[in-house]
């Protein structure tokens, strides 16, 4: 890894301790991934926001660096543990609330846009083609590479933070080259967003850094997001390509049998006590679609809907939020199904969702069972 | 020598493990003691050692554990692995703990209890003290 004179000087500590640490992170990551230089990035998206994931060490670390550093490029961030407007409705303990508020405050202090969203690609303008960005949220990194013509590696919380502070990233892996060594042929008929989520999960398990998918028909936004969410959960792969299969590349199929394996791994219950929609969070067109699907109906059980604050505000103006609330939805901003402290096994045995990403974390982190169903089936079976 | 991930210069005694380490969950943040019963360093503290192990595994949040043990003065003086992984790389970078990646052959010659100097600026990065 070759550094410029200015980068060398920062690494030596001549520009302060925090910049030195940020460059140490970039150099260690760069050496580990065989980068030959650092390159400028225009947008960083940070993970490591929820107190449930980063704990006391993370909270203390962010608090200490926030005293003395500011981000250098546009920086957005992932959901946290609760919706700031209704914290008191959820029996969260005081320690959780105060530590989460400290984390929120630290990020705001260093100049991060408080977006608290895992779908930055839906709520911010997409820069021009081939722009280098640094996205730590896995579904967002995959979406950026596969659908938005941007370039990022699947960053860690730390490499993305270092990139935000320095405006640079190691030039390696998907930033340079994305030739996949594997192609998956989609064979399942009449796919729903759940099918695409399972395809993504399967692809993440078998893929290396990028994977080609053939045989896909037209997909809507929900299906694209489901595929990115699924893949981000199961491996290190961070890009889909959608080419016709070339010769000389290994080919495998995703058919009913492969789909059933994923389904059996993640679906552990016949029915759920509550319903969650969102992971990734729902964007405005999904909120609009949900509103029309729920016309004249209402949920028979609790249904939590996760959407970014920016989307919630737009949806409120249009009148969707009011309609969804009348249909029994609980609309939550700033947080998401993944790693939420709002659902725990003391009061919930099983959750119904259409999200593969949500299912994986509900099962592995929250320790609750999961009942997987497409949105169409959820509306049919869980509302009246 | 294959790679220098985090620079530094330390002198200390090797604590060697043949098992990978999952920093999130199996290393005590205060004491640096390994709590995984199936690990060959079970109940041993990695504090103030030159920790030699194959690689890190598990969640990238484990990097914060490395930062924590350093803040609690229970971190290794340096780490030597045979495979680079991003959790240990970023953890050592956060905590400013020297980290180098060595070849399989070099790894196999390093012995528990040996006293060495690790200096990433020196020509001979790892040297034994007799």
Short mmCIF file of N, CA, C and O in Angstrom, two decimals, chain A residues 50 52-53 79-81 118 137 233 276 278-280 306 335-341 343 355-362 365-366:
data_model
loop_
_atom_site.label_atom_id
_atom_site.label_comp_id
_atom_site.label_asym_id
_atom_site.label_seq_id
_atom_site.Cartn_x
_atom_site.Cartn_y
_atom_site.Cartn_z
N UNK A 50 -26.83 1.24 16.79
CA UNK A 50 -27.72 0.67 17.80
C UNK A 50 -26.89 0.25 19.02
O UNK A 50 -25.91 -0.49 18.90
N UNK A 52 -27.64 -1.87 21.11
CA UNK A 52 -27.69 -3.34 21.15
C UNK A 52 -26.50 -3.99 20.45
O UNK A 52 -26.10 -5.09 20.80
N UNK A 53 -25.97 -3.34 19.43
CA UNK A 53 -24.86 -3.97 18.70
C UNK A 53 -23.49 -3.49 19.17
O UNK A 53 -22.56 -4.26 19.21
N UNK A 79 -30.07 2.78 11.29
CA UNK A 79 -31.04 2.91 12.38
C UNK A 79 -30.41 2.71 13.76
O UNK A 79 -29.38 2.06 13.88
N UNK A 80 -31.06 3.27 14.77
CA UNK A 80 -30.65 3.02 16.15
C UNK A 80 -31.68 2.10 16.80
O UNK A 80 -32.40 1.39 16.09
N UNK A 81 -31.74 2.08 18.13
CA UNK A 81 -32.57 1.09 18.82
C UNK A 81 -34.04 1.46 19.03
O UNK A 81 -34.82 0.60 19.40
N UNK A 118 -31.53 2.41 7.01
CA UNK A 118 -30.72 1.42 6.30
C UNK A 118 -30.98 1.46 4.80
O UNK A 118 -30.51 0.61 4.05
N UNK A 137 -23.56 -0.51 5.84
CA UNK A 137 -24.77 -1.32 5.93
C UNK A 137 -24.79 -2.28 4.74
O UNK A 137 -24.73 -1.85 3.59
N UNK A 233 -27.07 -10.62 4.61
CA UNK A 233 -27.17 -11.33 5.87
C UNK A 233 -26.30 -12.59 5.93
O UNK A 233 -25.85 -12.99 6.98
N UNK A 276 -44.06 -7.89 11.62
CA UNK A 276 -43.18 -6.75 11.36
C UNK A 276 -42.97 -6.61 9.86
O UNK A 276 -42.79 -7.59 9.16
N UNK A 278 -40.57 -4.44 7.23
CA UNK A 278 -39.41 -3.57 7.15
C UNK A 278 -38.20 -4.18 7.76
O UNK A 278 -38.13 -4.38 8.96
N UNK A 279 -37.33 -4.54 6.96
CA UNK A 279 -35.92 -4.79 7.08
C UNK A 279 -35.54 -5.33 5.72
O UNK A 279 -35.77 -6.50 5.46
N UNK A 280 -35.02 -4.47 4.90
CA UNK A 280 -34.79 -3.02 5.05
C UNK A 280 -36.09 -2.22 5.28
O UNK A 280 -37.17 -2.68 4.93
N UNK A 306 -41.64 -0.40 9.88
CA UNK A 306 -40.43 0.41 10.05
C UNK A 306 -40.14 1.21 8.79
O UNK A 306 -40.06 0.66 7.69
N UNK A 335 -35.55 3.33 13.63
CA UNK A 335 -35.10 1.99 14.04
C UNK A 335 -35.59 0.98 13.00
O UNK A 335 -36.21 1.36 12.01
N UNK A 336 -35.28 -0.29 13.21
CA UNK A 336 -35.71 -1.31 12.25
C UNK A 336 -35.88 -2.66 12.96
O UNK A 336 -35.49 -2.82 14.11
N UNK A 337 -36.44 -3.62 12.23
CA UNK A 337 -36.61 -4.96 12.81
C UNK A 337 -35.29 -5.53 13.31
O UNK A 337 -35.23 -6.16 14.37
N UNK A 338 -34.25 -5.31 12.53
CA UNK A 338 -32.96 -5.92 12.85
C UNK A 338 -32.42 -5.41 14.16
O UNK A 338 -32.21 -4.21 14.31
N UNK A 339 -32.15 -6.30 15.08
CA UNK A 339 -31.49 -5.99 16.33
C UNK A 339 -32.27 -5.00 17.18
O UNK A 339 -31.72 -4.30 18.00
N UNK A 340 -33.57 -4.95 16.98
CA UNK A 340 -34.36 -4.03 17.77
C UNK A 340 -34.53 -4.55 19.20
O UNK A 340 -34.75 -5.74 19.40
N UNK A 341 -34.41 -3.67 20.19
CA UNK A 341 -34.70 -4.09 21.56
C UNK A 341 -36.21 -4.06 21.83
O UNK A 341 -36.65 -4.40 22.92
N UNK A 343 -38.50 -5.83 20.49
CA UNK A 343 -39.12 -7.16 20.43
C UNK A 343 -38.22 -8.10 21.21
O UNK A 343 -37.04 -8.21 20.92
N UNK A 355 -39.52 -10.50 5.62
CA UNK A 355 -38.12 -10.13 5.45
C UNK A 355 -37.17 -11.24 5.87
O UNK A 355 -37.18 -11.69 7.01
N UNK A 356 -36.32 -11.66 4.91
CA UNK A 356 -35.31 -12.67 5.22
C UNK A 356 -34.26 -12.09 6.18
O UNK A 356 -33.82 -12.74 7.12
N UNK A 357 -33.89 -10.85 5.92
CA UNK A 357 -32.92 -10.20 6.79
C UNK A 357 -33.48 -10.09 8.21
O UNK A 357 -32.80 -10.40 9.18
N UNK A 358 -34.73 -9.64 8.30
CA UNK A 358 -35.38 -9.53 9.60
C UNK A 358 -35.44 -10.89 10.29
O UNK A 358 -35.15 -11.02 11.48
N UNK A 359 -35.80 -11.91 9.52
CA UNK A 359 -35.93 -13.26 10.08
C UNK A 359 -34.63 -13.74 10.68
O UNK A 359 -34.58 -14.27 11.80
N UNK A 360 -33.54 -13.52 9.96
CA UNK A 360 -32.23 -13.98 10.41
C UNK A 360 -31.87 -13.36 11.76
O UNK A 360 -31.44 -14.05 12.69
N UNK A 361 -32.06 -12.04 11.90
CA UNK A 361 -31.67 -11.38 13.14
C UNK A 361 -32.66 -11.63 14.27
O UNK A 361 -32.27 -11.73 15.43
N UNK A 362 -33.94 -11.72 13.94
CA UNK A 362 -34.94 -12.01 14.98
C UNK A 362 -34.60 -13.35 15.63
O UNK A 362 -34.66 -13.52 16.85
N UNK A 365 -30.47 -13.01 17.03
CA UNK A 365 -30.15 -12.03 18.06
C UNK A 365 -31.26 -11.87 19.10
O UNK A 365 -30.99 -11.79 20.28
N UNK A 366 -32.50 -11.79 18.64
CA UNK A 366 -33.60 -11.60 19.59
C UNK A 366 -34.05 -12.93 20.18
O UNK A 366 -34.75 -12.96 21.19
#
